[in-house]
PDB file of C-alpha atoms and ligand atoms in Angstrom:
ATOM      1  CA  MET D  13       9.096  -1.703 -23.454  1.00 49.00           C
ATOM      2  CA  GLY D  14      11.932  -0.058 -21.640  1.00 50.00           C
ATOM      3  CA  ARG D  15      11.655   3.688 -21.682  1.00 65.00           C
ATOM      4  CA  GLY D  16      14.829   4.294 -19.764  1.00 69.00           C
ATOM      5  CA  TYR D  17      13.327   5.176 -16.410  1.00 84.00           C
ATOM      6  CA  GLY D  18      16.362   3.652 -14.770  1.00 91.00           C
ATOM      7  CA  PHE D  19      14.583   1.434 -12.268  1.00 97.00           C
ATOM      8  CA  ALA D  20      17.550  -0.920 -11.873  1.00 97.00           C
ATOM      9  CA  ASN D  21      19.002  -0.652  -8.364  1.00 97.00           C
ATOM     10  CA  ARG D  22      16.463   1.930  -7.347  1.00 97.00           C
ATOM     11  CA  ASP D  23      15.123   1.992  -3.782  1.00 98.00           C
ATOM     12  CA  ILE D  24      11.353   2.065  -3.327  1.00 98.00           C
ATOM     13  CA  VAL D  25      11.049   3.965  -0.075  1.00 98.00           C
ATOM     14  CA  SER D  26       8.347   6.521  -0.789  1.00 98.00           C
ATOM     15  CA  ILE D  27       5.720   6.718  -3.496  1.00 98.00           C
ATOM     16  CA  ARG D  28       6.556  10.424  -3.611  1.00 97.00           C
ATOM     17  CA  SER D  29       9.762   9.764  -5.491  1.00 96.00           C
ATOM     18  CA  PHE D  30       7.831   8.513  -8.530  1.00 97.00           C
ATOM     19  CA  THR D  31       6.365  10.527 -11.381  1.00 97.00           C
ATOM     20  CA  ARG D  32       3.028   9.684 -12.925  1.00 98.00           C
ATOM     21  CA  GLU D  33       4.798   8.358 -16.023  1.00 97.00           C
ATOM     22  CA  GLU D  34       6.893   6.034 -13.872  1.00 97.00           C
ATOM     23  CA  ILE D  35       3.848   4.788 -11.977  1.00 98.00           C
ATOM     24  CA  ASP D  36       1.959   4.205 -15.230  1.00 98.00           C
ATOM     25  CA  TYR D  37       4.958   2.258 -16.486  1.00 97.00           C
ATOM     26  CA  ILE D  38       5.036   0.076 -13.337  1.00 98.00           C
ATOM     27  CA  LEU D  39       1.319  -0.659 -13.832  1.00 98.00           C
ATOM     28  CA  GLU D  40       1.990  -1.571 -17.463  1.00 98.00           C
ATOM     29  CA  VAL D  41       4.845  -3.925 -16.520  1.00 98.00           C
ATOM     30  CA  SER D  42       2.562  -5.447 -13.832  1.00 98.00           C
ATOM     31  CA  GLY D  43       0.064  -6.302 -16.571  1.00 98.00           C
ATOM     32  CA  THR D  44       2.776  -8.143 -18.506  1.00 98.00           C
ATOM     33  CA  MET D  45       3.406 -10.298 -15.421  1.00 98.00           C
ATOM     34  CA  GLU D  46      -0.146 -11.719 -15.427  1.00 98.00           C
ATOM     35  CA  PRO D  47       0.623 -14.678 -17.776  1.00 98.00           C
ATOM     36  CA  LEU D  48       3.805 -15.457 -15.811  1.00 98.00           C
ATOM     37  CA  VAL D  49       1.794 -16.158 -12.658  1.00 97.00           C
ATOM     38  CA  GLU D  50       0.576 -19.295 -14.444  1.00 96.00           C
ATOM     39  CA  LYS D  51       3.624 -20.101 -16.540  1.00 97.00           C
ATOM     40  CA  GLY D  52       6.425 -18.996 -14.239  1.00 97.00           C
ATOM     41  CA  SER D  53       9.678 -17.512 -15.495  1.00 98.00           C
ATOM     42  CA  ASP D  54      13.373 -17.746 -14.763  1.00 98.00           C
ATOM     43  CA  MET D  55      14.020 -14.066 -15.193  1.00 98.00           C
ATOM     44  CA  LEU D  56      15.308 -13.746 -11.605  1.00 98.00           C
ATOM     45  CA  ARG D  57      17.075 -17.095 -11.363  1.00 98.00           C
ATOM     46  CA  GLY D  58      20.031 -16.918  -8.994  1.00 98.00           C
ATOM     47  CA  LYS D  59      18.707 -13.750  -7.319  1.00 98.00           C
ATOM     48  CA  VAL D  60      17.965 -13.670  -3.607  1.00 98.00           C
ATOM     49  CA  LEU D  61      15.338 -11.540  -1.891  1.00 98.00           C
ATOM     50  CA  ALA D  62      15.840 -10.866   1.842  1.00 96.00           C
ATOM     51  CA  GLU D  63      12.675 -10.106   3.784  1.00 95.00           C
ATOM     52  CA  LEU D  64      13.188  -8.290   7.079  1.00 94.00           C
ATOM     53  CA  PHE D  65       9.821  -8.033   8.801  1.00 93.00           C
ATOM     54  CA  PHE D  66       9.943  -6.328  12.180  1.00 90.00           C
ATOM     55  CA  GLU D  67       6.127  -6.201  12.211  1.00 88.00           C
ATOM     56  CA  PRO D  68       3.449  -8.785  11.430  1.00 86.00           C
ATOM     57  CA  SER D  69       2.380  -9.317   7.843  1.00 90.00           C
ATOM     58  CA  THR D  70       0.436 -11.828   5.809  1.00 91.00           C
ATOM     59  CA  ARG D  71      -0.227 -10.442   2.349  1.00 95.00           C
ATOM     60  CA  THR D  72       2.803  -8.247   1.863  1.00 96.00           C
ATOM     61  CA  MET D  73       5.315 -10.836   3.004  1.00 97.00           C
ATOM     62  CA  LEU D  74       3.737 -13.799   1.239  1.00 97.00           C
ATOM     63  CA  SER D  75       3.021 -11.977  -1.996  1.00 98.00           C
ATOM     64  CA  PHE D  76       6.636 -10.769  -2.219  1.00 98.00           C
ATOM     65  CA  GLN D  77       7.720 -14.377  -1.682  1.00 98.00           C
ATOM     66  CA  THR D  78       5.313 -15.683  -4.307  1.00 98.00           C
ATOM     67  CA  ALA D  79       6.436 -12.965  -6.725  1.00 98.00           C
ATOM     68  CA  MET D  80      10.088 -13.925  -6.272  1.00 98.00           C
ATOM     69  CA  TYR D  81       9.401 -17.664  -6.692  1.00 98.00           C
ATOM     70  CA  LYS D  82       7.259 -17.102  -9.802  1.00 98.00           C
ATOM     71  CA  LEU D  83      10.220 -15.316 -11.400  1.00 98.00           C
ATOM     72  CA  GLY D  84      12.648 -18.084 -10.503  1.00 98.00           C
ATOM     73  CA  GLY D  85      14.385 -16.370  -7.571  1.00 98.00           C
ATOM     74  CA  SER D  86      14.829 -17.360  -3.921  1.00 98.00           C
ATOM     75  CA  VAL D  87      13.824 -15.845  -0.597  1.00 98.00           C
ATOM     76  CA  ILE D  88      15.508 -15.594   2.799  1.00 94.00           C
ATOM     77  CA  GLY D  89      14.502 -13.565   5.834  1.00 90.00           C
ATOM     78  CA  PHE D  90      12.658 -13.350   9.106  1.00 85.00           C
ATOM     79  CA  ALA D  91       9.354 -12.189  10.542  1.00 85.00           C
ATOM     80  CA  GLU D  92       9.608 -11.324  14.183  1.00 69.00           C
ATOM     81  CA  PRO D  93       6.781  -9.137  15.409  1.00 47.00           C
ATOM     82  CA  GLY D  94       8.137  -8.657  18.917  1.00 55.00           C
ATOM     83  CA  VAL D  95      11.378  -7.109  17.889  1.00 53.00           C
ATOM     84  CA  SER D  96      10.218  -3.491  17.730  1.00 40.00           C
ATOM     85  CA  SER D  97      10.930  -2.707  21.374  1.00 41.00           C
ATOM     86  CA  VAL D  98      14.586  -3.608  21.003  1.00 43.00           C
ATOM     87  CA  TRP D  99      15.120  -1.359  18.059  1.00 56.00           C
ATOM     88  CA  LYS D 100      18.384   0.581  18.147  1.00 57.00           C
ATOM     89  CA  GLY D 101      19.663   2.663  15.260  1.00 59.00           C
ATOM     90  CA  GLU D 102      22.852   0.709  15.030  1.00 61.00           C
ATOM     91  CA  SER D 103      21.313  -2.701  15.117  1.00 77.00           C
ATOM     92  CA  LEU D 104      19.169  -2.011  12.065  1.00 85.00           C
ATOM     93  CA  ALA D 105      22.186  -0.588  10.252  1.00 85.00           C
ATOM     94  CA  ASP D 106      24.228  -3.641  11.139  1.00 86.00           C
ATOM     95  CA  THR D 107      21.440  -6.028  10.165  1.00 87.00           C
ATOM     96  CA  VAL D 108      21.166  -4.335   6.797  1.00 91.00           C
ATOM     97  CA  ARG D 109      24.924  -4.418   6.264  1.00 89.00           C
ATOM     98  CA  VAL D 110      25.019  -8.130   6.950  1.00 88.00           C
ATOM     99  CA  VAL D 111      21.921  -9.009   4.977  1.00 91.00           C
ATOM    100  CA  GLU D 112      22.991  -7.093   1.885  1.00 94.00           C
ATOM    101  CA  SER D 113      25.970  -9.377   1.570  1.00 95.00           C
ATOM    102  CA  TYR D 114      23.588 -12.355   1.334  1.00 95.00           C
ATOM    103  CA  SER D 115      21.005 -10.876  -1.006  1.00 98.00           C
ATOM    104  CA  ASP D 116      20.255  -8.850  -4.134  1.00 98.00           C
ATOM    105  CA  VAL D 117      17.263  -6.917  -2.822  1.00 98.00           C
ATOM    106  CA  ILE D 118      15.883  -6.206   0.671  1.00 98.00           C
ATOM    107  CA  VAL D 119      12.199  -5.848   1.560  1.00 98.00           C
ATOM    108  CA  LEU D 120      11.785  -4.187   4.958  1.00 97.00           C
ATOM    109  CA  ARG D 121       8.786  -3.664   7.217  1.00 95.00           C
ATOM    110  CA  HIS D 122       9.391  -1.752  10.397  1.00 93.00           C
ATOM    111  CA  PRO D 123       7.281   0.015  13.053  1.00 90.00           C
ATOM    112  CA  LEU D 124       9.352   3.195  12.919  1.00 91.00           C
ATOM    113  CA  GLU D 125       8.826   5.950  10.402  1.00 94.00           C
ATOM    114  CA  GLY D 126      11.980   6.593   8.444  1.00 95.00           C
ATOM    115  CA  ALA D 127      13.259   3.047   8.930  1.00 93.00           C
ATOM    116  CA  ALA D 128      13.163   2.187   5.235  1.00 96.00           C
ATOM    117  CA  ARG D 129      14.928   5.409   4.273  1.00 96.00           C
ATOM    118  CA  PHE D 130      17.558   4.711   6.909  1.00 94.00           C
ATOM    119  CA  ALA D 131      18.085   1.155   5.652  1.00 95.00           C
ATOM    120  CA  ALA D 132      18.264   2.346   2.049  1.00 96.00           C
ATOM    121  CA  GLU D 133      21.059   4.712   2.971  1.00 93.00           C
ATOM    122  CA  TYR D 134      23.111   1.862   4.392  1.00 90.00           C
ATOM    123  CA  ALA D 135      22.398  -0.825   1.842  1.00 95.00           C
ATOM    124  CA  ARG D 136      24.126  -1.111  -1.494  1.00 95.00           C
ATOM    125  CA  VAL D 137      21.346  -3.358  -2.768  1.00 97.00           C
ATOM    126  CA  PRO D 138      17.897  -1.862  -3.455  1.00 98.00           C
ATOM    127  CA  VAL D 139      15.583  -1.554  -0.448  1.00 98.00           C
ATOM    128  CA  ILE D 140      11.829  -1.829  -0.876  1.00 98.00           C
ATOM    129  CA  ASN D 141       9.675  -0.344   1.882  1.00 98.00           C
ATOM    130  CA  ALA D 142       6.964  -2.823   2.887  1.00 98.00           C
ATOM    131  CA  GLY D 143       5.534  -0.456   5.512  1.00 97.00           C
ATOM    132  CA  SER D 144       7.322   2.101   7.685  1.00 95.00           C
ATOM    133  CA  GLY D 145       5.269   2.822  10.792  1.00 94.00           C
ATOM    134  CA  ALA D 146       2.254   4.999  10.020  1.00 95.00           C
ATOM    135  CA  GLU D 147       4.194   6.765   7.312  1.00 96.00           C
ATOM    136  CA  GLU D 148       4.089   4.934   3.983  1.00 97.00           C
ATOM    137  CA  HIS D 149       3.439   1.657   2.206  1.00 98.00           C
ATOM    138  CA  PRO D 150       4.348   2.423  -1.405  1.00 98.00           C
ATOM    139  CA  THR D 151       3.978  -1.056  -2.911  1.00 98.00           C
ATOM    140  CA  GLN D 152       0.464  -1.300  -1.470  1.00 98.00           C
ATOM    141  CA  ALA D 153      -0.419   2.009  -3.183  1.00 98.00           C
ATOM    142  CA  LEU D 154       0.822   0.590  -6.490  1.00 98.00           C
ATOM    143  CA  LEU D 155      -1.329  -2.506  -6.181  1.00 98.00           C
ATOM    144  CA  ASP D 156      -4.274  -0.333  -5.156  1.00 98.00           C
ATOM    145  CA  LEU D 157      -3.839   1.727  -8.328  1.00 98.00           C
ATOM    146  CA  TYR D 158      -3.426  -1.429 -10.388  1.00 98.00           C
ATOM    147  CA  THR D 159      -6.709  -2.751  -8.986  1.00 98.00           C
ATOM    148  CA  ILE D 160      -8.544   0.506  -9.734  1.00 98.00           C
ATOM    149  CA  MET D 161      -7.141   0.526 -13.261  1.00 98.00           C
ATOM    150  CA  LYS D 162      -8.097  -3.101 -13.828  1.00 98.00           C
ATOM    151  CA  SER D 163     -11.636  -2.712 -12.506  1.00 98.00           C
ATOM    152  CA  LYS D 164     -12.426   0.706 -13.942  1.00 98.00           C
ATOM    153  CA  GLY D 165     -10.166   0.879 -16.993  1.00 98.00           C
ATOM    154  CA  ARG D 166      -8.875   4.273 -15.832  1.00 98.00           C
ATOM    155  CA  ILE D 167      -7.947   6.316 -12.796  1.00 98.00           C
ATOM    156  CA  ASP D 168      -8.532   9.803 -14.214  1.00 98.00           C
ATOM    157  CA  GLY D 169     -11.991  11.212 -13.742  1.00 98.00           C
ATOM    158  CA  LEU D 170     -12.925   9.056 -10.749  1.00 98.00           C
ATOM    159  CA  ASN D 171     -14.397  10.099  -7.399  1.00 98.00           C
ATOM    160  CA  ILE D 172     -12.413   8.276  -4.777  1.00 98.00           C
ATOM    161  CA  VAL D 173     -13.337   7.988  -1.100  1.00 98.00           C
ATOM    162  CA  LEU D 174     -10.749   6.981   1.503  1.00 98.00           C
ATOM    163  CA  MET D 175     -12.457   6.021   4.745  1.00 97.00           C
ATOM    164  CA  GLY D 176     -11.375   4.833   8.179  1.00 96.00           C
ATOM    165  CA  ASP D 177      -8.112   5.418   9.979  1.00 95.00           C
ATOM    166  CA  LEU D 178      -6.528   8.077   7.820  1.00 97.00           C
ATOM    167  CA  ARG D 179      -4.191   9.153  10.584  1.00 95.00           C
ATOM    168  CA  TYR D 180      -2.332   5.983  11.486  1.00 95.00           C
ATOM    169  CA  GLY D 181      -3.015   4.002   8.315  1.00 96.00           C
ATOM    170  CA  ARG D 182       0.104   4.083   6.155  1.00 97.00           C
ATOM    171  CA  THR D 183      -1.552   2.662   3.047  1.00 98.00           C
ATOM    172  CA  VAL D 184      -3.828   5.700   2.715  1.00 98.00           C
ATOM    173  CA  HIS D 185      -0.875   8.084   2.955  1.00 98.00           C
ATOM    174  CA  SER D 186       0.958   6.462   0.058  1.00 98.00           C
ATOM    175  CA  LEU D 187      -2.287   6.094  -1.889  1.00 98.00           C
ATOM    176  CA  ALA D 188      -3.266   9.756  -1.423  1.00 98.00           C
ATOM    177  CA  TYR D 189       0.143  10.890  -2.674  1.00 98.00           C
ATOM    178  CA  ALA D 190      -0.098   8.548  -5.669  1.00 98.00           C
ATOM    179  CA  LEU D 191      -3.660   9.572  -6.543  1.00 98.00           C
ATOM    180  CA  SER D 192      -2.674  13.226  -6.478  1.00 98.00           C
ATOM    181  CA  LEU D 193      -0.741  12.580  -9.693  1.00 98.00           C
ATOM    182  CA  TYR D 194      -4.036  11.709 -11.430  1.00 98.00           C
ATOM    183  CA  ASP D 195      -7.100  13.755 -12.228  1.00 98.00           C
ATOM    184  CA  VAL D 196      -9.313  12.513  -9.372  1.00 98.00           C
ATOM    185  CA  LYS D 197     -11.546  13.961  -6.682  1.00 98.00           C
ATOM    186  CA  LEU D 198     -10.499  12.696  -3.292  1.00 98.00           C
ATOM    187  CA  ARG D 199     -12.954  12.531  -0.383  1.00 98.00           C
ATOM    188  CA  LEU D 200     -11.568  11.719   3.044  1.00 98.00           C
ATOM    189  CA  VAL D 201     -14.028  10.235   5.550  1.00 97.00           C
ATOM    190  CA  SER D 202     -13.018   9.626   9.161  1.00 96.00           C
ATOM    191  CA  PRO D 203     -13.853  10.527  12.738  1.00 93.00           C
ATOM    192  CA  ASP D 204     -12.116  13.738  13.826  1.00 93.00           C
ATOM    193  CA  LEU D 205      -9.633  11.766  15.849  1.00 91.00           C
ATOM    194  CA  LEU D 206      -8.447   9.869  12.794  1.00 94.00           C
ATOM    195  CA  LYS D 207      -8.258  12.613  10.180  1.00 96.00           C
ATOM    196  CA  MET D 208      -5.618  12.527   7.476  1.00 97.00           C
ATOM    197  CA  ARG D 209      -2.321  14.044   8.547  1.00 94.00           C
ATOM    198  CA  ARG D 210      -2.024  17.729   7.712  1.00 95.00           C
ATOM    199  CA  GLU D 211       1.268  17.320   5.912  1.00 95.00           C
ATOM    200  CA  VAL D 212      -0.280  14.881   3.445  1.00 97.00           C
ATOM    201  CA  ILE D 213      -3.206  17.175   2.695  1.00 97.00           C
ATOM    202  CA  GLU D 214      -0.907  20.184   2.362  1.00 96.00           C
ATOM    203  CA  ASP D 215       1.175  18.258  -0.099  1.00 96.00           C
ATOM    204  CA  ILE D 216      -1.653  17.139  -2.389  1.00 97.00           C
ATOM    205  CA  LYS D 217      -4.254  19.899  -2.210  1.00 97.00           C
ATOM    206  CA  ASP D 218      -2.700  22.053  -4.914  1.00 96.00           C
ATOM    207  CA  ARG D 219      -2.825  19.200  -7.396  1.00 97.00           C
ATOM    208  CA  ILE D 220      -6.267  17.684  -6.794  1.00 98.00           C
ATOM    209  CA  GLU D 221      -9.582  18.508  -5.156  1.00 98.00           C
ATOM    210  CA  VAL D 222      -9.606  17.115  -1.603  1.00 98.00           C
ATOM    211  CA  SER D 223     -12.424  17.378   0.932  1.00 98.00           C
ATOM    212  CA  GLU D 224     -12.818  16.059   4.470  1.00 98.00           C
ATOM    213  CA  HIS D 225     -15.987  14.558   5.942  1.00 97.00           C
ATOM    214  CA  THR D 226     -17.076  12.700   9.035  1.00 95.00           C
ATOM    215  CA  ASP D 227     -20.081  11.050   7.404  1.00 95.00           C
ATOM    216  CA  LEU D 228     -19.872   8.616   4.478  1.00 96.00           C
ATOM    217  CA  ALA D 229     -23.422   9.531   3.414  1.00 95.00           C
ATOM    218  CA  ASP D 230     -22.122  12.970   2.319  1.00 95.00           C
ATOM    219  CA  VAL D 231     -19.967  11.489  -0.428  1.00 97.00           C
ATOM    220  CA  LEU D 232     -21.195   7.970  -1.158  1.00 97.00           C
ATOM    221  CA  LEU D 233     -23.737   8.833  -3.841  1.00 97.00           C
ATOM    222  CA  ASP D 234     -21.304   9.669  -6.643  1.00 97.00           C
ATOM    223  CA  ALA D 235     -18.321   7.640  -5.426  1.00 98.00           C
ATOM    224  CA  ASP D 236     -16.601   5.309  -7.919  1.00 98.00           C
ATOM    225  CA  VAL D 237     -14.144   3.819  -5.437  1.00 98.00           C
ATOM    226  CA  LEU D 238     -14.600   3.342  -1.690  1.00 98.00           C
ATOM    227  CA  TYR D 239     -11.287   2.457  -0.028  1.00 98.00           C
ATOM    228  CA  VAL D 240     -11.851   1.336   3.551  1.00 98.00           C
ATOM    229  CA  THR D 241      -9.149   0.854   6.178  1.00 97.00           C
ATOM    230  CA  ARG D 242      -8.833  -0.829   9.530  1.00 94.00           C
ATOM    231  CA  ILE D 243      -8.459   1.244  12.659  1.00 92.00           C
ATOM    232  CA  GLN D 244      -4.773   0.788  13.461  1.00 92.00           C
ATOM    233  CA  LYS D 245      -5.248  -0.105  17.101  1.00 91.00           C
ATOM    234  CA  GLU D 246      -1.582  -0.956  17.566  1.00 89.00           C
ATOM    235  CA  ARG D 247      -0.520   2.603  16.711  1.00 90.00           C
ATOM    236  CA  PHE D 248      -2.822   4.367  19.181  1.00 87.00           C
ATOM    237  CA  PRO D 249      -0.842   6.077  21.918  1.00 85.00           C
ATOM    238  CA  ASP D 250      -3.856   5.734  24.246  1.00 87.00           C
ATOM    239  CA  LEU D 251      -6.245   2.771  24.032  1.00 87.00           C
ATOM    240  CA  GLY D 252      -9.002   4.837  25.662  1.00 89.00           C
ATOM    241  CA  GLU D 253      -8.936   6.934  22.505  1.00 84.00           C
ATOM    242  CA  TYR D 254      -9.218   3.759  20.461  1.00 84.00           C
ATOM    243  CA  GLU D 255     -12.313   2.685  22.385  1.00 86.00           C
ATOM    244  CA  LYS D 256     -14.000   5.949  21.381  1.00 85.00           C
ATOM    245  CA  VAL D 257     -13.676   5.246  17.679  1.00 84.00           C
ATOM    246  CA  ARG D 258     -13.740   1.478  17.318  1.00 83.00           C
ATOM    247  CA  GLY D 259     -16.500   0.215  15.123  1.00 80.00           C
ATOM    248  CA  SER D 260     -17.435   3.743  14.060  1.00 80.00           C
ATOM    249  CA  TYR D 261     -17.226   3.113  10.325  1.00 88.00           C
ATOM    250  CA  ALA D 262     -18.815   0.053   8.871  1.00 91.00           C
ATOM    251  CA  VAL D 263     -19.800  -0.792   5.309  1.00 97.00           C
ATOM    252  CA  ASN D 264     -22.651  -3.253   4.880  1.00 96.00           C
ATOM    253  CA  LEU D 265     -25.380  -4.008   2.332  1.00 97.00           C
ATOM    254  CA  ASP D 266     -27.662  -1.429   3.822  1.00 96.00           C
ATOM    255  CA  VAL D 267     -25.076   1.344   3.444  1.00 96.00           C
ATOM    256  CA  LEU D 268     -24.298   0.232  -0.128  1.00 97.00           C
ATOM    257  CA  LYS D 269     -27.951   0.604  -1.193  1.00 97.00           C
ATOM    258  CA  ARG D 270     -27.163   4.276  -1.685  1.00 96.00           C
ATOM    259  CA  ALA D 271     -24.059   3.664  -3.781  1.00 98.00           C
ATOM    260  CA  LYS D 272     -23.596   3.651  -7.552  1.00 98.00           C
ATOM    261  CA  GLU D 273     -24.111   0.222  -9.053  1.00 98.00           C
ATOM    262  CA  ASP D 274     -20.533   0.073 -10.290  1.00 98.00           C
ATOM    263  CA  LEU D 275     -18.880   1.320  -7.104  1.00 98.00           C
ATOM    264  CA  ILE D 276     -15.904  -0.799  -6.101  1.00 98.00           C
ATOM    265  CA  VAL D 277     -14.997  -1.392  -2.459  1.00 98.00           C
ATOM    266  CA  LEU D 278     -11.296  -1.810  -1.731  1.00 98.00           C
ATOM    267  CA  HIS D 279      -9.510  -2.612   1.543  1.00 98.00           C
ATOM    268  CA  PRO D 280      -5.793  -3.308   2.025  1.00 98.00           C
ATOM    269  CA  LEU D 281      -6.774  -6.039   4.532  1.00 97.00           C
ATOM    270  CA  PRO D 282      -6.733  -7.337   7.219  1.00 96.00           C
ATOM    271  CA  ARG D 283     -10.262  -6.199   8.015  1.00 95.00           C
ATOM    272  CA  VAL D 284     -11.733  -6.305  11.458  1.00 92.00           C
ATOM    273  CA  ASP D 285     -15.348  -5.149  11.186  1.00 91.00           C
ATOM    274  CA  GLU D 286     -15.174  -2.246   8.728  1.00 95.00           C
ATOM    275  CA  VAL D 287     -16.594  -4.248   5.831  1.00 97.00           C
ATOM    276  CA  ALA D 288     -19.338  -6.733   6.673  1.00 97.00           C
ATOM    277  CA  VAL D 289     -18.804 -10.270   5.381  1.00 98.00           C
ATOM    278  CA  GLU D 290     -22.155 -10.010   3.572  1.00 98.00           C
ATOM    279  CA  VAL D 291     -20.494  -7.587   1.117  1.00 98.00           C
ATOM    280  CA  ASP D 292     -17.957 -10.225   0.002  1.00 98.00           C
ATOM    281  CA  SER D 293     -20.284 -11.953  -2.433  1.00 98.00           C
ATOM    282  CA  THR D 294     -21.466  -8.747  -4.140  1.00 98.00           C
ATOM    283  CA  PRO D 295     -19.919  -7.192  -7.274  1.00 98.00           C
ATOM    284  CA  PHE D 296     -18.825  -4.236  -5.097  1.00 98.00           C
ATOM    285  CA  ALA D 297     -16.197  -6.333  -3.334  1.00 98.00           C
ATOM    286  CA  LYS D 298     -12.783  -6.120  -4.955  1.00 98.00           C
ATOM    287  CA  TYR D 299     -10.559  -6.529  -1.889  1.00 98.00           C
ATOM    288  CA  PHE D 300      -9.618 -10.167  -2.390  1.00 98.00           C
ATOM    289  CA  GLU D 301      -8.799  -9.495  -6.020  1.00 98.00           C
ATOM    290  CA  GLN D 302      -6.786  -6.514  -4.771  1.00 98.00           C
ATOM    291  CA  ALA D 303      -4.750  -8.816  -2.510  1.00 98.00           C
ATOM    292  CA  ARG D 304      -4.197 -11.164  -5.445  1.00 98.00           C
ATOM    293  CA  ASN D 305      -2.964  -8.257  -7.578  1.00 98.00           C
ATOM    294  CA  GLY D 306      -0.177  -7.784  -5.039  1.00 98.00           C
ATOM    295  CA  VAL D 307       1.661 -10.671  -6.682  1.00 98.00           C
ATOM    296  CA  VAL D 308       1.916  -9.234 -10.214  1.00 98.00           C
ATOM    297  CA  VAL D 309       2.722  -5.744  -8.983  1.00 98.00           C
ATOM    298  CA  ARG D 310       5.513  -7.092  -6.763  1.00 98.00           C
ATOM    299  CA  MET D 311       6.763  -9.290  -9.631  1.00 98.00           C
ATOM    300  CA  ALA D 312       7.029  -6.123 -11.714  1.00 98.00           C
ATOM    301  CA  LEU D 313       8.839  -4.203  -8.960  1.00 98.00           C
ATOM    302  CA  LEU D 314      11.354  -6.984  -8.330  1.00 98.00           C
ATOM    303  CA  ALA D 315      11.996  -7.436 -12.062  1.00 98.00           C
ATOM    304  CA  LEU D 316      12.510  -3.679 -12.448  1.00 98.00           C
ATOM    305  CA  VAL D 317      14.813  -3.016  -9.492  1.00 98.00           C
ATOM    306  CA  LEU D 318      16.834  -6.144 -10.259  1.00 98.00           C
ATOM    307  CA  GLY D 319      17.241  -5.020 -13.864  1.00 97.00           C
ATOM    308  CA  ALA D 320      15.494  -8.019 -15.478  1.00 98.00           C
ATOM    309  CA  VAL D 321      13.004  -5.643 -17.087  1.00 96.00           C
ATOM    310  CA  GLU D 322      14.371  -2.332 -18.238  1.00 91.00           C
TER     311      GLU D 322
HETATM  312  C1  NCD O  11      -1.749  -2.923   5.843  1.00 93.19           C
HETATM  313  C2  NCD O  11      -0.490  -2.504   6.572  1.00 93.19           C
HETATM  314  O1  NCD O  11       0.279  -3.330   7.046  1.00 93.19           O
HETATM  315  O2  NCD O  11      -0.275  -1.293   6.589  1.00 93.19           O
HETATM  316  N1  NCD O  11      -1.752  -4.253   5.478  1.00 93.19           N
HETATM  317  C3  NCD O  11      -1.230  -4.591   4.255  1.00 93.19           C
HETATM  318  O3  NCD O  11      -0.049  -4.487   4.014  1.00 93.19           O
HETATM  319  N2  NCD O  11      -2.086  -5.034   3.325  1.00 93.19           N
HETATM  320  C4  NCD O  11      -3.001  -2.462   6.460  1.00 93.19           C
HETATM  321  C5  NCD O  11      -3.280  -2.763   7.910  1.00 93.19           C
HETATM  322  O4  NCD O  11      -2.484  -3.338   8.618  1.00 93.19           O
HETATM  323  O5  NCD O  11      -4.398  -2.387   8.323  1.00 93.19           O
END
């Protein structure tokens, strides 16, 4: 491998800075990491990953840690959910300046949009965006694509439904941008209040067919992928507005009776009540496998930006 994409030292701030060829290459390298999950590797021995999590996380934080350990590297960092209210431009810049002198790569999650870009501008080491407010979550989009590819054998030609909180959910923004590089039909299902941001739709609508719906029944019949998201309660400016929409979109066995037999249901997790637990034991459910795929995709990203894989 090694097609000279120049991933070494590259920041991963937005999925929009990647071409389809680059994304396909990341998915290919992720596949080569599968055997190393078992065997381990010392390809990143001596390298240090710094995790700066200004917002809660389970999967993203732990899977980056696992990825680093599987490749022989080490992890430092903090997870301090309450810190968002004390955010000051300078303090993030200073934190990044200090942390870069201890580490080889920084993974940052922050409640403010633009935070990862800002950090990347200050840091000399590569910065990977692990979620920037409601804006983007590029590594999640890559593991979502990897999961679709693994389950379906392709991304092109699929009908893909994104449902739930398309306004405040950052994973769906990155995923919509990424999918627009493929030949897919994208159906967006949400209550009016939670519709996909205009700027995202404007950006992708010239490349792929996109339609908006309020009812899942309109698009479920021929869907190949149903990607469900949690209502991002913590990002609602007004909780009264949240009360109006909570629980409005739920996937259960009854709903899935009308789906194609080989539909896959994805969810970035954590779920609240959008996907009923009864779905977990059906062949539709791919969300736990999706979470597991986060490890190989993050192994690939770390190996690429740290120059261990060309
Ligand atoms: C998501 C996030 O943090 O944006 N979680 C994740 O990284 N898998 C989704 C969410 O919080 O709903």
